[in-house]
Coordinates of C-alpha atoms and ligand atoms in Angstrom, one line a residue:
M1 CA -184.3 117.7 3.0
N2 CA -182.2 120.3 3.6
E3 CA -179.3 119.6 0.7
G4 CA -178.3 123.0 -1.4
K5 CA -180.8 125.4 0.6
A6 CA -179.3 128.8 1.4
E7 CA -179.6 128.7 5.3
S8 CA -182.2 131.2 6.1
E9 CA -184.2 128.1 4.4
R10 CA -182.8 126.1 6.0
V11 CA -184.5 123.9 9.1
H12 CA -182.5 122.9 11.2
E13 CA -184.0 119.0 12.7
V14 CA -181.7 119.6 16.4
V15 CA -179.3 122.8 16.6
I16 CA -176.5 122.5 19.5
V17 CA -176.0 126.1 21.7
G18 CA -172.8 125.3 23.1
S19 CA -169.6 123.2 22.2
G20 CA -168.6 122.2 26.1
V21 CA -168.4 118.8 26.3
A22 CA -172.1 118.8 27.1
G23 CA -172.6 119.9 23.7
L24 CA -170.2 117.8 21.6
S25 CA -171.9 114.6 24.3
A26 CA -175.0 115.6 22.2
A27 CA -173.5 115.8 18.9
V28 CA -172.6 112.5 18.7
Y29 CA -175.5 110.6 20.2
A30 CA -177.7 113.4 17.3
A31 CA -175.3 112.2 14.9
R32 CA -175.6 109.0 15.2
A33 CA -179.0 109.1 14.9
D34 CA -178.9 111.2 11.7
L35 CA -180.7 113.5 13.6
E36 CA -177.3 116.3 11.4
P37 CA -176.9 118.0 14.7
L38 CA -174.9 121.9 13.6
V39 CA -173.7 122.9 17.1
L40 CA -172.7 126.6 17.4
E41 CA -169.7 126.7 19.0
G42 CA -170.5 130.2 21.4
P43 CA -168.2 132.7 23.0
E44 CA -165.5 130.2 24.3
P45 CA -165.5 127.4 21.3
G46 CA -164.9 124.0 23.3
G47 CA -166.2 125.4 26.0
Q48 CA -164.8 125.6 30.5
L49 CA -162.0 121.9 30.0
T50 CA -160.1 124.4 27.9
L51 CA -159.6 126.6 30.3
T52 CA -157.8 124.0 32.1
T53 CA -154.5 121.8 31.5
D54 CA -154.5 118.7 33.6
V55 CA -158.6 116.8 33.2
E56 CA -157.9 113.1 35.9
N57 CA -161.4 112.2 36.8
Y58 CA -163.1 111.6 33.3
L59 CA -163.3 107.8 32.9
G60 CA -161.1 105.7 30.6
F61 CA -157.9 108.4 31.0
P62 CA -155.8 106.2 33.4
E63 CA -153.3 109.2 32.9
G64 CA -154.9 111.7 32.8
V65 CA -156.4 113.7 30.1
G66 CA -155.0 118.0 28.9
G67 CA -158.7 119.5 28.4
M68 CA -157.9 120.9 25.3
E69 CA -157.8 116.8 23.9
L70 CA -160.3 116.2 25.5
I71 CA -162.5 118.7 23.7
Q72 CA -160.6 118.3 20.3
N73 CA -161.4 114.1 20.0
G74 CA -165.0 114.4 21.1
K75 CA -165.3 116.9 18.2
E76 CA -164.2 115.2 15.7
Q77 CA -165.8 112.7 17.4
A78 CA -169.8 114.3 16.2
A79 CA -167.8 115.7 13.4
R80 CA -167.0 111.4 12.1
F81 CA -171.3 111.0 11.9
G82 CA -172.2 113.9 10.6
A83 CA -172.3 117.1 13.7
E84 CA -171.9 120.2 11.0
F85 CA -169.3 123.1 14.1
T86 CA -170.4 126.7 13.4
H87 CA -168.8 129.7 15.5
G88 CA -172.3 131.3 15.7
T89 CA -173.5 133.2 19.8
V90 CA -176.9 133.3 19.8
E91 CA -178.9 136.9 21.2
N92 CA -182.3 136.0 21.3
A93 CA -184.3 132.5 20.3
S94 CA -188.2 133.1 19.6
L95 CA -189.7 129.9 20.4
E96 CA -193.5 130.7 20.3
R97 CA -193.6 129.5 17.0
R98 CA -192.1 125.9 14.9
P99 CA -189.3 125.7 13.6
Y100 CA -188.2 127.7 16.4
E101 CA -186.0 130.9 15.3
L102 CA -182.2 131.5 16.5
E103 CA -180.6 134.4 16.1
L104 CA -177.7 135.1 16.2
S105 CA -175.0 138.4 17.0
T106 CA -174.1 138.7 13.4
G107 CA -178.0 139.0 12.8
E108 CA -178.0 135.6 11.0
I109 CA -181.6 133.8 11.7
L110 CA -181.1 129.8 12.3
R111 CA -184.1 127.9 12.2
A112 CA -184.9 124.5 14.1
R113 CA -187.7 121.9 15.1
A114 CA -185.7 121.2 18.9
L115 CA -183.1 123.3 20.7
I116 CA -179.9 122.1 23.4
V117 CA -179.6 124.1 25.2
A118 CA -176.1 123.5 26.7
S119 CA -175.1 126.8 27.0
G120 CA -172.5 126.1 30.6
A121 CA -172.7 128.3 33.2
S122 CA -168.8 130.8 33.7
A123 CA -167.1 131.1 35.7
R124 CA -167.0 134.8 36.7
W125 CA -163.6 136.0 37.5
V126 CA -161.4 138.4 40.2
G127 CA -159.9 141.1 37.0
A128 CA -156.8 140.4 39.2
D129 CA -153.2 141.3 37.0
G130 CA -151.7 138.2 35.8
E131 CA -155.3 135.7 35.5
D132 CA -155.6 135.2 32.0
E133 CA -151.8 133.6 32.0
L134 CA -152.7 131.8 34.8
M135 CA -155.8 130.4 34.8
G136 CA -155.0 126.7 35.0
Y137 CA -151.4 127.3 35.8
G138 CA -152.5 126.8 39.4
L139 CA -155.1 129.6 39.4
S140 CA -158.7 127.0 39.2
T141 CA -162.5 128.2 39.7
C142 CA -163.2 125.0 40.6
A143 CA -161.6 122.6 43.6
T144 CA -163.2 119.2 43.5
C145 CA -161.5 119.1 39.7
D146 CA -158.0 120.7 40.9
G147 CA -157.7 120.5 44.1
A148 CA -156.1 117.4 43.9
F149 CA -153.5 118.7 41.9
H150 CA -152.5 121.0 45.6
R151 CA -151.6 118.5 48.1
G152 CA -148.8 120.5 50.3
D153 CA -149.9 123.9 49.1
D154 CA -150.9 126.5 50.1
V155 CA -153.2 128.6 49.1
L156 CA -155.7 131.0 48.1
V157 CA -159.4 131.2 48.4
V158 CA -161.0 133.9 47.0
G159 CA -164.1 134.7 48.2
G160 CA -167.0 135.4 51.1
G161 CA -170.2 133.3 50.0
D162 CA -170.8 128.9 50.4
S163 CA -169.8 128.6 47.1
A164 CA -166.0 129.9 48.5
M165 CA -166.3 127.9 52.0
E166 CA -167.1 124.6 49.6
E167 CA -163.9 125.4 47.8
A168 CA -162.2 125.8 51.7
L169 CA -163.4 123.0 53.2
F170 CA -162.7 120.5 49.8
L171 CA -158.5 122.3 49.9
A172 CA -158.5 121.9 53.3
K173 CA -158.0 117.5 52.4
F174 CA -155.2 118.3 49.7
A175 CA -153.2 121.8 50.9
D176 CA -151.6 122.2 53.7
S177 CA -153.0 125.3 53.9
V178 CA -156.6 127.8 52.8
T179 CA -156.6 131.1 53.3
V180 CA -159.2 132.7 52.6
V181 CA -159.0 136.1 51.2
H182 CA -162.3 137.8 51.4
R183 CA -163.3 141.9 51.0
R184 CA -165.3 142.5 53.7
D185 CA -165.7 141.1 56.8
E186 CA -168.2 139.5 57.2
L187 CA -169.6 136.4 55.4
R188 CA -172.5 135.9 53.0
A189 CA -171.7 132.2 53.6
S190 CA -174.8 130.3 54.4
E191 CA -174.2 130.1 58.7
I192 CA -173.8 126.6 58.9
M193 CA -171.1 126.9 56.2
A194 CA -169.4 129.4 57.4
E195 CA -169.0 128.1 60.5
R196 CA -168.1 124.9 59.5
A197 CA -164.6 126.7 57.8
R198 CA -164.2 129.2 60.5
E199 CA -163.7 126.2 62.9
H200 CA -161.5 124.2 60.4
E201 CA -158.3 124.3 61.8
D202 CA -156.4 124.2 58.1
V203 CA -158.9 127.2 57.1
D204 CA -157.9 131.5 58.3
F205 CA -159.6 133.9 57.2
R206 CA -158.1 137.0 55.8
W207 CA -160.5 139.6 55.7
N208 CA -160.9 143.4 54.5
T209 CA -158.8 142.1 51.6
E210 CA -159.5 141.4 48.0
L211 CA -156.3 140.2 45.4
E212 CA -154.6 142.1 43.2
A213 CA -152.6 140.3 41.1
L214 CA -151.1 136.8 41.0
H215 CA -146.8 135.9 40.7
G216 CA -145.5 132.4 38.5
S217 CA -146.1 131.5 34.9
Q218 CA -147.1 128.5 33.0
A219 CA -144.2 126.4 33.8
D220 CA -144.2 127.1 36.6
G221 CA -147.6 127.3 38.2
V222 CA -148.9 130.0 40.8
T223 CA -146.2 130.7 43.0
G224 CA -146.9 134.2 45.2
A225 CA -150.5 136.2 45.7
T226 CA -150.2 140.4 46.0
L227 CA -153.1 140.7 48.7
I228 CA -154.7 144.6 49.0
S229 CA -155.8 145.4 52.4
H230 CA -158.0 148.2 53.1
P231 CA -159.2 148.3 57.9
E232 CA -163.0 149.6 56.3
G233 CA -163.2 146.5 53.6
H234 CA -163.2 146.5 50.1
P235 CA -159.6 147.3 49.2
T236 CA -159.7 147.8 45.6
D237 CA -162.2 150.7 45.9
K238 CA -160.7 152.4 48.1
A239 CA -157.2 152.4 46.6
D240 CA -159.3 154.0 44.5
A241 CA -160.6 156.8 45.5
G242 CA -157.4 157.2 46.4
L243 CA -157.1 156.4 50.1
E244 CA -154.2 154.1 51.3
V245 CA -153.9 150.4 51.4
T246 CA -151.9 147.6 53.1
R247 CA -150.0 145.9 50.0
E248 CA -148.3 142.1 50.7
T249 CA -147.1 139.7 48.3
V250 CA -147.3 135.8 50.0
D251 CA -146.2 133.1 48.5
V252 CA -148.8 130.4 47.2
G253 CA -148.7 127.6 45.8
G254 CA -152.2 127.6 44.1
V255 CA -155.5 130.0 44.0
F256 CA -159.3 129.5 44.0
Y257 CA -161.4 132.1 43.1
G258 CA -165.0 130.9 44.6
I259 CA -167.5 133.3 43.2
G260 CA -170.4 131.8 41.6
H261 CA -170.6 131.4 38.5
T262 CA -172.8 133.1 35.7
P263 CA -175.0 130.4 33.4
N264 CA -175.4 131.7 29.6
T265 CA -179.4 131.4 29.9
D266 CA -179.7 135.2 29.0
F267 CA -180.5 134.4 25.3
L268 CA -183.3 133.1 26.9
E269 CA -185.0 135.9 28.8
D270 CA -189.0 136.2 28.4
T271 CA -189.7 132.2 26.2
G272 CA -191.2 130.4 28.4
V273 CA -188.3 128.3 29.2
E274 CA -188.3 128.1 33.2
R275 CA -185.2 129.2 34.8
D276 CA -183.8 129.3 38.8
E277 CA -182.9 132.9 40.2
S278 CA -180.1 131.9 38.9
G279 CA -180.2 131.8 36.2
Y280 CA -179.7 127.9 35.3
L281 CA -182.2 125.9 33.8
H282 CA -184.9 124.2 35.2
T283 CA -185.8 120.7 33.8
R284 CA -188.9 118.5 34.5
S285 CA -189.3 114.8 36.1
D286 CA -191.6 112.9 33.5
D287 CA -194.4 111.5 34.8
A288 CA -193.4 108.1 37.2
D289 CA -190.2 111.2 39.3
R290 CA -187.0 110.9 37.1
V291 CA -185.1 112.4 36.6
T292 CA -184.9 114.0 32.7
T293 CA -183.5 117.0 30.1
V294 CA -187.1 118.6 29.4
T295 CA -187.3 122.5 29.7
A296 CA -190.4 124.5 30.0
V297 CA -191.2 124.8 25.8
D298 CA -191.8 121.9 24.4
G299 CA -188.7 120.8 22.3
V300 CA -186.3 122.2 24.2
F301 CA -183.8 120.3 26.3
A302 CA -180.7 121.1 28.2
A303 CA -177.7 119.6 29.3
G304 CA -174.4 120.4 31.4
D305 CA -173.7 123.2 33.5
V306 CA -176.1 125.4 32.0
A307 CA -179.0 123.3 34.7
D308 CA -176.4 122.2 37.1
P309 CA -175.5 124.4 39.8
R310 CA -174.1 122.0 41.7
Y311 CA -172.0 118.8 40.1
R312 CA -170.2 121.0 36.9
Q313 CA -168.3 118.2 36.4
A314 CA -167.3 116.8 32.6
I315 CA -168.4 113.7 33.0
T316 CA -172.0 115.0 34.5
A317 CA -172.9 117.5 31.3
A318 CA -171.2 114.3 28.8
G319 CA -173.8 111.8 30.9
T320 CA -177.0 115.0 30.6
G321 CA -175.7 116.2 27.0
S322 CA -176.2 112.6 25.9
M323 CA -179.4 112.3 27.8
A324 CA -181.1 115.9 25.6
A325 CA -180.3 114.2 22.2
L326 CA -182.5 111.1 23.6
D327 CA -184.7 113.3 24.3
A328 CA -184.4 115.7 21.0
E329 CA -184.5 111.9 19.6
A330 CA -188.1 110.5 21.5
Y331 CA -189.3 114.8 20.8
L332 CA -188.9 114.9 17.4
E333 CA -190.5 111.1 15.7
T334 CA -193.7 112.6 18.3
L335 CA -193.7 116.2 16.3
E336 CA -194.0 114.3 13.0
H337 CA -197.7 114.2 13.8
V338 CA -198.4 117.0 16.3
E339 CA -196.4 119.5 13.4
T340 CA -199.5 121.3 12.8
Q341 CA -200.6 121.8 16.8
P342 CA -199.5 125.3 18.1
I343 CA -196.9 124.6 20.8
E344 CA -197.5 123.8 24.7
V345 CA -195.5 126.0 26.9
S346 CA -196.6 123.2 30.0
Q347 CA -196.3 125.4 33.5
Ligands
FAD401 C1 -160.4 125.8 35.0 C2 -161.4 124.9 34.7 C3 -160.9 123.4 35.1 C4 -162.0 122.5 35.8 N1 -161.3 121.1 35.3 C5 -162.4 119.7 35.4 C6 -161.8 118.1 35.7 O1 -160.5 118.5 35.6 N2 -162.7 117.3 36.2 C7 -164.5 118.4 35.8 O2 -165.6 116.7 35.1 N3 -164.1 119.1 35.0 C8 -163.8 120.4 35.0 N4 -163.9 121.0 34.9 C9 -165.6 121.5 34.9 C10 -166.3 121.2 33.3 O3 -164.8 122.6 33.0 C11 -167.6 122.0 33.8 O4 -168.0 121.0 34.1 C12 -167.5 121.5 32.3 O5 -166.3 121.8 31.3 C13 -169.1 121.8 31.4 O6 -169.3 122.1 30.3 P1 -170.2 122.2 29.1 O7 -170.2 121.6 28.1 O8 -171.6 122.1 30.3 O9 -170.3 123.5 29.2 P2 -169.5 124.8 29.0 O10 -167.6 123.7 29.4 O11 -169.5 126.1 29.6 O12 -169.6 125.4 28.0 C14 -170.2 125.8 27.4 C15 -170.3 126.5 26.1 O13 -171.5 127.8 26.2 C16 -170.8 127.9 24.6 N5 -172.7 129.6 24.8 C17 -172.1 130.3 25.7 N6 -173.2 130.8 26.2 C18 -173.5 130.9 24.3 C19 -174.4 131.0 23.0 N7 -175.5 132.9 23.9 N8 -174.8 130.6 22.3 C20 -173.7 130.0 21.6 N9 -172.9 129.1 22.4 C21 -172.9 129.5 24.0 C22 -169.5 127.8 25.2 O14 -169.2 129.1 23.8 C23 -169.1 127.1 25.7 O15 -169.7 126.6 23.8 C24 -163.3 122.8 35.6 C25 -163.8 123.6 35.1 C26 -162.9 125.5 34.6 C27 -163.3 126.1 34.8

C-alpha cells in the first residue's frame, strides 16, 4: 500500500517506539503478522541491555549471553521478517485523530495507525567520575540482574529510598558486605524497607556521604570508590560551595546505583495516554480482568519497562513486547470496520 510513497505520505500500520528488548520482541511478532513495523531506535539504540556485558537470566542461553549480542540477534530476527529500523527520537505525539502522528527530534513527521510504546525507563546515574567507562563492568543499576556476579565482594549501594533498600537487601544474599551510601543522615525509604535494611547484619550505612569517583578498568571491573562526606549532608554541594569535606577511597568489588528510574514518556504528555505520578504508563485489564498492553488511547499499546516499575527485566520486557504486537494486530483488524469513527479515549 505504501510502496514507492515518500515518508511524508506513508501511513505505517505499526510504529514501535524503542529498540530495546520490548521493542524488538514486538517487532518480531508484528513483522511475522505482516504488519511491516517501523522501529524507532531512539537515543539509545538497543536499549539498556547494551550497557551490560553478561546476561545470565534470559531463557535459552545456558552459558549466558552478552547484552549486545542478544540485542543484535533480536534485531536481525525482526529484520528477517520485514521489520524496518530507523534512527529517530519522538519529541511529540499527536493522537487526536487517525492516523496518529509522531514528530521526531529532526522535525520529521511519521504517521501510523497503531503505536507500540516501548521507550523504556532510564536508570538515573550519579555523575561520578569513571561511571561511563565502568557501567556494566562492576557498576550496575540492577541488583536482580548483576547481584550474583558479586558473591563474596564488598559492594556499595548509592541511594536512600526504597529502590536502594531493595538493592541492598538483595545484594546482601551474595556480597560479603553491603554499604549504603546516602547523602543525608536519614533515609527517604518507607519505614518498613528502612527497618529491614537497618536490621540486616550485612548492611551498613555511610551517612552524609556521596560517591565522587569510581576506580578500576573494564578488564578488572570496579576495584574502588572515592567517597566524599560532610557532617551536615549533601557533601558535593558543600564542596562546590568551598566548604571543607572529607574524602576516602575504599576497596570495593561492585557499586550499584539505586536512585530510581525515569520512564521515557515525556512525548506522551497531554495525549490522553495515562501515566502514574512517576511517568510510567498505565495499561488496562480486559473485560475479564486479564492483563493487556492496552492504554487509555485506542490503538496505543505499552510494552516493557516503560509500563513496569516493578519487574524491569529483559524477559518480562520481551514478554510484554510480544503481547503488545498481538494486541495491536487484533486492534488493526477491528479498525478495518471503524476507520471513519472518531477516536475514543476511554477514561
Ligand atoms: C546495567 C544493566 C544491566 C542489566 N542486566 C540485566 C540482566 O542481566 N537481565 C535482565 O533481565 N535485565 C537486565 N537489565 C534490565 C533490562 O536491560 C531492561 O529490563 C530491559 O532492557 C527493558 O527493555 P525495554 O525494551 O523495555 O527498554 P530499554 O532497554 O530501556 O529500551 C528503550 C528503548 O526506547 C528508546 N527510546 C527512549 N525514548 C525514546 C523516544 N522518545 N523516541 C524513540 N525511542 C526512544 C531507547 O533508545 C531504547 O532503544 C539490566 C539493565 C541495566 C541498566
